[in-house]
């Protein structure tokens, strides 16, 4: 009975597939330039639809074993924004513990 309830709950939601493809050029230095494309596809009970697309160009820099920064330029469009392109700069900081 518990398995049936869990299965029914799982079928009621949606499945989100987010894919990030990044091509990085490593020329032996701490700075590694890259190009990336992120897409998001959502499947609910009856339909599957394309939800977002983001293209990035930037570089990754490893400060030490715990901190990495990623300044980049991006262009994205999302279904919730009526597919309007929104470009801009961004800075991502990755912390590893």
PDB file of N, CA and C in Angstrom:
ATOM      1  N   UNK A   1       0.817  -1.177   0.000  1.00  0.00           N
ATOM      2  CA  UNK A   1       0.000   0.000   0.000  1.00  0.00           C
ATOM      3  C   UNK A   1       0.877   1.264   0.000  1.00  0.00           C
ATOM      4  N   UNK A   2       1.940   1.273   0.800  1.00  0.00           N
ATOM      5  CA  UNK A   2       2.846   2.412   0.836  1.00  0.00           C
ATOM      6  C   UNK A   2       3.502   2.619  -0.527  1.00  0.00           C
ATOM      7  N   UNK A   3       3.898   1.514  -1.182  1.00  0.00           N
ATOM      8  CA  UNK A   3       4.510   1.608  -2.513  1.00  0.00           C
ATOM      9  C   UNK A   3       3.536   2.235  -3.509  1.00  0.00           C
ATOM     10  N   UNK A   4       2.283   1.873  -3.437  1.00  0.00           N
ATOM     11  CA  UNK A   4       1.267   2.437  -4.330  1.00  0.00           C
ATOM     12  C   UNK A   4       1.087   3.925  -4.120  1.00  0.00           C
ATOM     13  N   UNK A   5       1.089   4.367  -2.859  1.00  0.00           N
ATOM     14  CA  UNK A   5       0.975   5.797  -2.572  1.00  0.00           C
ATOM     15  C   UNK A   5       2.192   6.574  -3.078  1.00  0.00           C
ATOM     16  N   UNK A   6       3.386   6.006  -2.889  1.00  0.00           N
ATOM     17  CA  UNK A   6       4.596   6.675  -3.371  1.00  0.00           C
ATOM     18  C   UNK A   6       4.610   6.754  -4.895  1.00  0.00           C
ATOM     19  N   UNK A   7       4.194   5.689  -5.554  1.00  0.00           N
ATOM     20  CA  UNK A   7       4.158   5.671  -7.009  1.00  0.00           C
ATOM     21  C   UNK A   7       3.147   6.674  -7.543  1.00  0.00           C
ATOM     22  N   UNK A   8       1.993   6.758  -6.894  1.00  0.00           N
ATOM     23  CA  UNK A   8       0.963   7.702  -7.313  1.00  0.00           C
ATOM     24  C   UNK A   8       1.445   9.146  -7.134  1.00  0.00           C
ATOM     25  N   UNK A   9       2.148   9.434  -6.057  1.00  0.00           N
ATOM     26  CA  UNK A   9       2.690  10.768  -5.818  1.00  0.00           C
ATOM     27  C   UNK A   9       3.748  11.115  -6.854  1.00  0.00           C
ATOM     28  N   UNK A  10       4.589  10.153  -7.204  1.00  0.00           N
ATOM     29  CA  UNK A  10       5.633  10.395  -8.196  1.00  0.00           C
ATOM     30  C   UNK A  10       5.033  10.677  -9.566  1.00  0.00           C
ATOM     31  N   UNK A  11       3.943  10.034  -9.908  1.00  0.00           N
ATOM     32  CA  UNK A  11       3.322  10.234 -11.210  1.00  0.00           C
ATOM     33  C   UNK A  11       2.587  11.569 -11.288  1.00  0.00           C
ATOM     34  N   UNK A  12       2.274  12.186 -10.167  1.00  0.00           N
ATOM     35  CA  UNK A  12       1.508  13.431 -10.173  1.00  0.00           C
ATOM     36  C   UNK A  12       2.377  14.644 -10.490  1.00  0.00           C
ATOM     37  N   UNK A  13       3.675  14.545 -10.344  1.00  0.00           N
ATOM     38  CA  UNK A  13       4.558  15.695 -10.529  1.00  0.00           C
ATOM     39  C   UNK A  13       5.030  15.855 -11.953  1.00  0.00           C
ATOM     40  N   UNK A  14       6.166  16.526 -12.088  1.00  0.00           N
ATOM     41  CA  UNK A  14       6.752  16.745 -13.389  1.00  0.00           C
ATOM     42  C   UNK A  14       8.212  16.337 -13.350  1.00  0.00           C
ATOM     43  N   UNK A  15       8.751  16.044 -14.510  1.00  0.00           N
ATOM     44  CA  UNK A  15      10.151  15.669 -14.638  1.00  0.00           C
ATOM     45  C   UNK A  15      10.866  16.827 -15.320  1.00  0.00           C
ATOM     46  N   UNK A  16      11.948  17.307 -14.717  1.00  0.00           N
ATOM     47  CA  UNK A  16      12.731  18.402 -15.281  1.00  0.00           C
ATOM     48  C   UNK A  16      14.083  17.840 -15.709  1.00  0.00           C
ATOM     49  N   UNK A  17      14.418  18.025 -16.973  1.00  0.00           N
ATOM     50  CA  UNK A  17      15.711  17.614 -17.498  1.00  0.00           C
ATOM     51  C   UNK A  17      16.494  18.878 -17.817  1.00  0.00           C
ATOM     52  N   UNK A  18      17.589  19.090 -17.108  1.00  0.00           N
ATOM     53  CA  UNK A  18      18.456  20.241 -17.357  1.00  0.00           C
ATOM     54  C   UNK A  18      19.806  19.703 -17.812  1.00  0.00           C
ATOM     55  N   UNK A  19      20.262  20.168 -18.950  1.00  0.00           N
ATOM     56  CA  UNK A  19      21.510  19.686 -19.512  1.00  0.00           C
ATOM     57  C   UNK A  19      22.459  20.860 -19.692  1.00  0.00           C
ATOM     58  N   UNK A  20      23.704  20.695 -19.279  1.00  0.00           N
ATOM     59  CA  UNK A  20      24.720  21.729 -19.415  1.00  0.00           C
ATOM     60  C   UNK A  20      25.880  21.136 -20.192  1.00  0.00           C
ATOM     61  N   UNK A  21      26.096  21.614 -21.405  1.00  0.00           N
ATOM     62  CA  UNK A  21      27.228  21.189 -22.220  1.00  0.00           C
ATOM     63  C   UNK A  21      28.255  22.311 -22.209  1.00  0.00           C
ATOM     64  N   UNK A  22      29.459  22.024 -21.713  1.00  0.00           N
ATOM     65  CA  UNK A  22      30.505  23.036 -21.650  1.00  0.00           C
ATOM     66  C   UNK A  22      31.737  22.502 -22.357  1.00  0.00           C
ATOM     67  N   UNK A  23      32.281  23.306 -23.256  1.00  0.00           N
ATOM     68  CA  UNK A  23      33.520  22.971 -23.947  1.00  0.00           C
ATOM     69  C   UNK A  23      34.589  23.910 -23.404  1.00  0.00           C
ATOM     70  N   UNK A  24      35.606  23.333 -22.761  1.00  0.00           N
ATOM     71  CA  UNK A  24      36.663  24.107 -22.105  1.00  0.00           C
ATOM     72  C   UNK A  24      37.987  23.870 -22.808  1.00  0.00           C
ATOM     73  N   UNK A  25      38.751  24.928 -22.990  1.00  0.00           N
ATOM     74  CA  UNK A  25      40.081  24.810 -23.576  1.00  0.00           C
ATOM     75  C   UNK A  25      41.109  24.925 -22.455  1.00  0.00           C
ATOM     76  N   UNK A  26      41.880  23.874 -22.250  1.00  0.00           N
ATOM     77  CA  UNK A  26      42.894  23.845 -21.198  1.00  0.00           C
ATOM     78  C   UNK A  26      44.260  23.966 -21.856  1.00  0.00           C
ATOM     79  N   UNK A  27      44.903  25.124 -21.709  1.00  0.00           N
ATOM     80  CA  UNK A  27      46.219  25.326 -22.306  1.00  0.00           C
ATOM     81  C   UNK A  27      47.317  25.352 -21.250  1.00  0.00           C
ATOM     82  N   UNK A  28      47.054  24.764 -20.095  1.00  0.00           N
ATOM     83  CA  UNK A  28      48.067  24.596 -19.068  1.00  0.00           C
ATOM     84  C   UNK A  28      48.177  25.725 -18.058  1.00  0.00           C
ATOM     85  N   UNK A  29      47.227  26.644 -18.046  1.00  0.00           N
ATOM     86  CA  UNK A  29      47.239  27.741 -17.079  1.00  0.00           C
ATOM     87  C   UNK A  29      46.032  27.620 -16.149  1.00  0.00           C
ATOM     88  N   UNK A  30      45.990  28.482 -15.143  1.00  0.00           N
ATOM     89  CA  UNK A  30      44.868  28.461 -14.203  1.00  0.00           C
ATOM     90  C   UNK A  30      43.574  28.980 -14.827  1.00  0.00           C
ATOM     91  N   UNK A  31      43.695  29.810 -15.858  1.00  0.00           N
ATOM     92  CA  UNK A  31      42.514  30.354 -16.536  1.00  0.00           C
ATOM     93  C   UNK A  31      42.152  29.448 -17.704  1.00  0.00           C
ATOM     94  N   UNK A  32      40.887  28.998 -17.736  1.00  0.00           N
ATOM     95  CA  UNK A  32      40.431  28.092 -18.779  1.00  0.00           C
ATOM     96  C   UNK A  32      39.198  28.680 -19.465  1.00  0.00           C
ATOM     97  N   UNK A  33      39.325  29.183 -20.702  1.00  0.00           N
ATOM     98  CA  UNK A  33      38.163  29.723 -21.404  1.00  0.00           C
ATOM     99  C   UNK A  33      37.195  28.609 -21.796  1.00  0.00           C
ATOM    100  N   UNK A  34      35.916  28.962 -21.939  1.00  0.00           N
ATOM    101  CA  UNK A  34      34.924  27.954 -22.289  1.00  0.00           C
ATOM    102  C   UNK A  34      33.740  28.572 -23.028  1.00  0.00           C
ATOM    103  N   UNK A  35      33.001  27.718 -23.683  1.00  0.00           N
ATOM    104  CA  UNK A  35      31.694  28.010 -24.268  1.00  0.00           C
ATOM    105  C   UNK A  35      30.732  26.989 -23.692  1.00  0.00           C
ATOM    106  N   UNK A  36      29.518  27.414 -23.363  1.00  0.00           N
ATOM    107  CA  UNK A  36      28.568  26.497 -22.749  1.00  0.00           C
ATOM    108  C   UNK A  36      27.156  26.773 -23.254  1.00  0.00           C
ATOM    109  N   UNK A  37      26.349  25.731 -23.241  1.00  0.00           N
ATOM    110  CA  UNK A  37      24.940  25.844 -23.577  1.00  0.00           C
ATOM    111  C   UNK A  37      24.147  25.035 -22.548  1.00  0.00           C
ATOM    112  N   UNK A  38      23.184  25.674 -21.916  1.00  0.00           N
ATOM    113  CA  UNK A  38      22.318  25.013 -20.945  1.00  0.00           C
ATOM    114  C   UNK A  38      20.897  25.010 -21.500  1.00  0.00           C
ATOM    115  N   UNK A  39      20.248  23.860 -21.441  1.00  0.00           N
ATOM    116  CA  UNK A  39      18.853  23.774 -21.854  1.00  0.00           C
ATOM    117  C   UNK A  39      18.037  23.136 -20.735  1.00  0.00           C
ATOM    118  N   UNK A  40      16.746  23.414 -20.740  1.00  0.00           N
ATOM    119  CA  UNK A  40      15.847  22.848 -19.731  1.00  0.00           C
ATOM    120  C   UNK A  40      14.579  22.382 -20.430  1.00  0.00           C
ATOM    121  N   UNK A  41      14.250  21.125 -20.223  1.00  0.00           N
ATOM    122  CA  UNK A  41      13.051  20.512 -20.797  1.00  0.00           C
ATOM    123  C   UNK A  41      12.213  19.976 -19.646  1.00  0.00           C
ATOM    124  N   UNK A  42      10.902  20.215 -19.697  1.00  0.00           N
ATOM    125  CA  UNK A  42       9.998  19.769 -18.635  1.00  0.00           C
ATOM    126  C   UNK A  42       8.951  18.832 -19.214  1.00  0.00           C
ATOM    127  N   UNK A  43       8.711  17.738 -18.517  1.00  0.00           N
ATOM    128  CA  UNK A  43       7.659  16.795 -18.897  1.00  0.00           C
ATOM    129  C   UNK A  43       6.702  16.669 -17.730  1.00  0.00           C
ATOM    130  N   UNK A  44       5.444  16.989 -17.965  1.00  0.00           N
ATOM    131  CA  UNK A  44       4.449  16.750 -16.919  1.00  0.00           C
ATOM    132  C   UNK A  44       3.622  15.539 -17.338  1.00  0.00           C
ATOM    133  N   UNK A  45       2.432  15.396 -16.824  1.00  0.00           N
ATOM    134  CA  UNK A  45       1.646  14.184 -17.076  1.00  0.00           C
ATOM    135  C   UNK A  45       1.378  13.930 -18.555  1.00  0.00           C
ATOM    136  N   UNK A  46       1.131  14.978 -19.334  1.00  0.00           N
ATOM    137  CA  UNK A  46       0.712  14.756 -20.716  1.00  0.00           C
ATOM    138  C   UNK A  46       1.626  15.375 -21.764  1.00  0.00           C
ATOM    139  N   UNK A  47       2.374  16.402 -21.432  1.00  0.00           N
ATOM    140  CA  UNK A  47       3.157  17.101 -22.446  1.00  0.00           C
ATOM    141  C   UNK A  47       4.617  17.229 -22.051  1.00  0.00           C
ATOM    142  N   UNK A  48       5.445  17.417 -23.061  1.00  0.00           N
ATOM    143  CA  UNK A  48       6.853  17.714 -22.880  1.00  0.00           C
ATOM    144  C   UNK A  48       7.113  19.026 -23.596  1.00  0.00           C
ATOM    145  N   UNK A  49       7.766  19.962 -22.915  1.00  0.00           N
ATOM    146  CA  UNK A  49       8.007  21.244 -23.561  1.00  0.00           C
ATOM    147  C   UNK A  49       9.389  21.775 -23.213  1.00  0.00           C
ATOM    148  N   UNK A  50       9.914  22.560 -24.145  1.00  0.00           N
ATOM    149  CA  UNK A  50      11.203  23.214 -24.016  1.00  0.00           C
ATOM    150  C   UNK A  50      10.993  24.454 -23.169  1.00  0.00           C
ATOM    151  N   UNK A  51      11.730  24.592 -22.051  1.00  0.00           N
ATOM    152  CA  UNK A  51      11.452  25.654 -21.092  1.00  0.00           C
ATOM    153  C   UNK A  51      12.473  26.787 -21.099  1.00  0.00           C
ATOM    154  N   UNK A  52      13.763  26.505 -21.344  1.00  0.00           N
ATOM    155  CA  UNK A  52      14.774  27.565 -21.282  1.00  0.00           C
ATOM    156  C   UNK A  52      16.012  27.164 -22.079  1.00  0.00           C
ATOM    157  N   UNK A  53      16.740  28.183 -22.525  1.00  0.00           N
ATOM    158  CA  UNK A  53      17.993  27.982 -23.237  1.00  0.00           C
ATOM    159  C   UNK A  53      18.939  29.111 -22.834  1.00  0.00           C
ATOM    160  N   UNK A  54      20.190  28.777 -22.534  1.00  0.00           N
ATOM    161  CA  UNK A  54      21.169  29.780 -22.118  1.00  0.00           C
ATOM    162  C   UNK A  54      22.513  29.456 -22.763  1.00  0.00           C
ATOM    163  N   UNK A  55      23.105  30.444 -23.416  1.00  0.00           N
ATOM    164  CA  UNK A  55      24.424  30.311 -24.021  1.00  0.00           C
ATOM    165  C   UNK A  55      25.389  31.189 -23.228  1.00  0.00           C
ATOM    166  N   UNK A  56      26.541  30.625 -22.834  1.00  0.00           N
ATOM    167  CA  UNK A  56      27.537  31.363 -22.048  1.00  0.00           C
ATOM    168  C   UNK A  56      28.905  31.293 -22.715  1.00  0.00           C
ATOM    169  N   UNK A  57      29.672  32.370 -22.574  1.00  0.00           N
ATOM    170  CA  UNK A  57      31.071  32.405 -22.986  1.00  0.00           C
ATOM    171  C   UNK A  57      31.836  33.086 -21.861  1.00  0.00           C
ATOM    172  N   UNK A  58      32.872  32.438 -21.381  1.00  0.00           N
ATOM    173  CA  UNK A  58      33.612  33.010 -20.262  1.00  0.00           C
ATOM    174  C   UNK A  58      34.874  32.234 -19.980  1.00  0.00           C
ATOM    175  N   UNK A  59      35.355  32.354 -18.754  1.00  0.00           N
ATOM    176  CA  UNK A  59      36.515  31.576 -18.339  1.00  0.00           C
ATOM    177  C   UNK A  59      36.376  31.193 -16.879  1.00  0.00           C
ATOM    178  N   UNK A  60      36.998  30.087 -16.541  1.00  0.00           N
ATOM    179  CA  UNK A  60      37.014  29.596 -15.167  1.00  0.00           C
ATOM    180  C   UNK A  60      38.414  29.804 -14.615  1.00  0.00           C
ATOM    181  N   UNK A  61      38.470  30.258 -13.366  1.00  0.00           N
ATOM    182  CA  UNK A  61      39.747  30.493 -12.716  1.00  0.00           C
ATOM    183  C   UNK A  61      39.718  29.856 -11.332  1.00  0.00           C
ATOM    184  N   UNK A  62      40.653  28.954 -11.079  1.00  0.00           N
ATOM    185  CA  UNK A  62      40.733  28.272  -9.792  1.00  0.00           C
ATOM    186  C   UNK A  62      41.661  29.065  -8.879  1.00  0.00           C
ATOM    187  N   UNK A  63      41.093  29.690  -7.861  1.00  0.00           N
ATOM    188  CA  UNK A  63      41.877  30.488  -6.915  1.00  0.00           C
ATOM    189  C   UNK A  63      42.685  29.578  -5.996  1.00  0.00           C
ATOM    190  N   UNK A  64      42.021  28.566  -5.429  1.00  0.00           N
ATOM    191  CA  UNK A  64      42.693  27.560  -4.609  1.00  0.00           C
ATOM    192  C   UNK A  64      41.843  26.282  -4.661  1.00  0.00           C
ATOM    193  N   UNK A  65      42.107  25.332  -3.788  1.00  0.00           N
ATOM    194  CA  UNK A  65      41.367  24.065  -3.815  1.00  0.00           C
ATOM    195  C   UNK A  65      39.906  24.218  -3.429  1.00  0.00           C
ATOM    196  N   UNK A  66      39.522  25.345  -2.848  1.00  0.00           N
ATOM    197  CA  UNK A  66      38.164  25.521  -2.347  1.00  0.00           C
ATOM    198  C   UNK A  66      37.349  26.594  -3.061  1.00  0.00           C
ATOM    199  N   UNK A  67      38.001  27.479  -3.820  1.00  0.00           N
ATOM    200  CA  UNK A  67      37.289  28.599  -4.447  1.00  0.00           C
ATOM    201  C   UNK A  67      37.628  28.653  -5.940  1.00  0.00           C
ATOM    202  N   UNK A  68      36.578  28.766  -6.746  1.00  0.00           N
ATOM    203  CA  UNK A  68      36.719  28.898  -8.189  1.00  0.00           C
ATOM    204  C   UNK A  68      35.752  29.980  -8.659  1.00  0.00           C
ATOM    205  N   UNK A  69      36.192  30.882  -9.528  1.00  0.00           N
ATOM    206  CA  UNK A  69      35.295  31.904 -10.054  1.00  0.00           C
ATOM    207  C   UNK A  69      35.069  31.663 -11.551  1.00  0.00           C
ATOM    208  N   UNK A  70      33.961  32.195 -12.028  1.00  0.00           N
ATOM    209  CA  UNK A  70      33.546  31.944 -13.399  1.00  0.00           C
ATOM    210  C   UNK A  70      32.857  33.197 -13.959  1.00  0.00           C
ATOM    211  N   UNK A  71      33.625  34.243 -14.334  1.00  0.00           N
ATOM    212  CA  UNK A  71      32.980  35.393 -14.976  1.00  0.00           C
ATOM    213  C   UNK A  71      32.607  35.030 -16.411  1.00  0.00           C
ATOM    214  N   UNK A  72      31.417  35.440 -16.846  1.00  0.00           N
ATOM    215  CA  UNK A  72      30.983  35.091 -18.196  1.00  0.00           C
ATOM    216  C   UNK A  72      29.939  36.071 -18.712  1.00  0.00           C
ATOM    217  N   UNK A  73      29.759  36.049 -20.008  1.00  0.00           N
ATOM    218  CA  UNK A  73      28.684  36.762 -20.680  1.00  0.00           C
ATOM    219  C   UNK A  73      27.661  35.725 -21.091  1.00  0.00           C
ATOM    220  N   UNK A  74      26.384  36.088 -21.053  1.00  0.00           N
ATOM    221  CA  UNK A  74      25.361  35.113 -21.416  1.00  0.00           C
ATOM    222  C   UNK A  74      24.252  35.752 -22.225  1.00  0.00           C
ATOM    223  N   UNK A  75      23.567  34.910 -22.960  1.00  0.00           N
ATOM    224  CA  UNK A  75      22.323  35.263 -23.642  1.00  0.00           C
ATOM    225  C   UNK A  75      21.374  34.130 -23.323  1.00  0.00           C
ATOM    226  N   UNK A  76      20.211  34.446 -22.748  1.00  0.00           N
ATOM    227  CA  UNK A  76      19.246  33.376 -22.477  1.00  0.00           C
ATOM    228  C   UNK A  76      17.851  33.805 -22.890  1.00  0.00           C
ATOM    229  N   UNK A  77      17.019  32.804 -23.046  1.00  0.00           N
ATOM    230  CA  UNK A  77      15.596  33.035 -23.287  1.00  0.00           C
ATOM    231  C   UNK A  77      14.825  31.939 -22.574  1.00  0.00           C
ATOM    232  N   UNK A  78      13.672  32.330 -22.028  1.00  0.00           N
ATOM    233  CA  UNK A  78      12.865  31.415 -21.230  1.00  0.00           C
ATOM    234  C   UNK A  78      11.407  31.505 -21.655  1.00  0.00           C
ATOM    235  N   UNK A  79      10.731  30.391 -21.524  1.00  0.00           N
ATOM    236  CA  UNK A  79       9.313  30.346 -21.870  1.00  0.00           C
ATOM    237  C   UNK A  79       8.499  31.283 -20.982  1.00  0.00           C
ATOM    238  N   UNK A  80       8.864  31.379 -19.693  1.00  0.00           N
ATOM    239  CA  UNK A  80       8.122  32.239 -18.758  1.00  0.00           C
ATOM    240  C   UNK A  80       8.266  33.723 -19.095  1.00  0.00           C
ATOM    241  N   UNK A  81       9.318  34.094 -19.861  1.00  0.00           N
ATOM    242  CA  UNK A  81       9.523  35.481 -20.274  1.00  0.00           C
ATOM    243  C   UNK A  81       9.088  35.705 -21.726  1.00  0.00           C
ATOM    244  N   UNK A  82       8.222  34.836 -22.244  1.00  0.00           N
ATOM    245  CA  UNK A  82       7.749  34.909 -23.627  1.00  0.00           C
ATOM    246  C   UNK A  82       8.887  34.852 -24.631  1.00  0.00           C
ATOM    247  N   UNK A  83       9.939  34.103 -24.325  1.00  0.00           N
ATOM    248  CA  UNK A  83      11.071  33.845 -25.202  1.00  0.00           C
ATOM    249  C   UNK A  83      11.825  35.107 -25.595  1.00  0.00           C
ATOM    250  N   UNK A  84      11.817  36.120 -24.745  1.00  0.00           N
ATOM    251  CA  UNK A  84      12.593  37.337 -24.998  1.00  0.00           C
ATOM    252  C   UNK A  84      14.054  37.067 -24.637  1.00  0.00           C
ATOM    253  N   UNK A  85      14.967  37.465 -25.517  1.00  0.00           N
ATOM    254  CA  UNK A  85      16.383  37.316 -25.234  1.00  0.00           C
ATOM    255  C   UNK A  85      16.805  38.312 -24.156  1.00  0.00           C
ATOM    256  N   UNK A  86      17.555  37.849 -23.180  1.00  0.00           N
ATOM    257  CA  UNK A  86      18.078  38.762 -22.164  1.00  0.00           C
ATOM    258  C   UNK A  86      19.576  38.491 -22.009  1.00  0.00           C
ATOM    259  N   UNK A  87      20.407  39.393 -22.522  1.00  0.00           N
ATOM    260  CA  UNK A  87      21.855  39.228 -22.400  1.00  0.00           C
ATOM    261  C   UNK A  87      22.377  39.896 -21.138  1.00  0.00           C
ATOM    262  N   UNK A  88      23.598  39.553 -20.767  1.00  0.00           N
ATOM    263  CA  UNK A  88      24.204  40.226 -19.635  1.00  0.00           C
ATOM    264  C   UNK A  88      25.469  39.551 -19.158  1.00  0.00           C
ATOM    265  N   UNK A  89      26.193  40.236 -18.302  1.00  0.00           N
ATOM    266  CA  UNK A  89      27.358  39.628 -17.655  1.00  0.00           C
ATOM    267  C   UNK A  89      26.933  38.961 -16.349  1.00  0.00           C
ATOM    268  N   UNK A  90      27.710  38.002 -15.920  1.00  0.00           N
ATOM    269  CA  UNK A  90      27.431  37.330 -14.646  1.00  0.00           C
ATOM    270  C   UNK A  90      28.746  36.838 -14.052  1.00  0.00           C
ATOM    271  N   UNK A  91      28.723  36.584 -12.777  1.00  0.00           N
ATOM    272  CA  UNK A  91      29.867  36.024 -12.071  1.00  0.00           C
ATOM    273  C   UNK A  91      29.358  34.878 -11.203  1.00  0.00           C
ATOM    274  N   UNK A  92      29.884  33.714 -11.437  1.00  0.00           N
ATOM    275  CA  UNK A  92      29.549  32.539 -10.641  1.00  0.00           C
ATOM    276  C   UNK A  92      30.743  32.224  -9.758  1.00  0.00           C
ATOM    277  N   UNK A  93      30.491  31.947  -8.487  1.00  0.00           N
ATOM    278  CA  UNK A  93      31.544  31.557  -7.544  1.00  0.00           C
ATOM    279  C   UNK A  93      31.207  30.165  -7.033  1.00  0.00           C
ATOM    280  N   UNK A  94      32.140  29.233  -7.205  1.00  0.00           N
ATOM    281  CA  UNK A  94      31.968  27.871  -6.708  1.00  0.00           C
ATOM    282  C   UNK A  94      32.818  27.684  -5.468  1.00  0.00           C
ATOM    283  N   UNK A  95      32.186  27.268  -4.370  1.00  0.00           N
ATOM    284  CA  UNK A  95      32.895  26.991  -3.127  1.00  0.00           C
ATOM    285  C   UNK A  95      32.858  25.492  -2.872  1.00  0.00           C
ATOM    286  N   UNK A  96      33.987  24.901  -2.600  1.00  0.00           N
ATOM    287  CA  UNK A  96      34.079  23.462  -2.337  1.00  0.00           C
ATOM    288  C   UNK A  96      34.630  23.259  -0.939  1.00  0.00           C
ATOM    289  N   UNK A  97      33.916  22.450  -0.155  1.00  0.00           N
ATOM    290  CA  UNK A  97      34.356  22.171   1.209  1.00  0.00           C
ATOM    291  C   UNK A  97      34.671  20.713   1.372  1.00  0.00           C
TER     292      UNK A  97
END
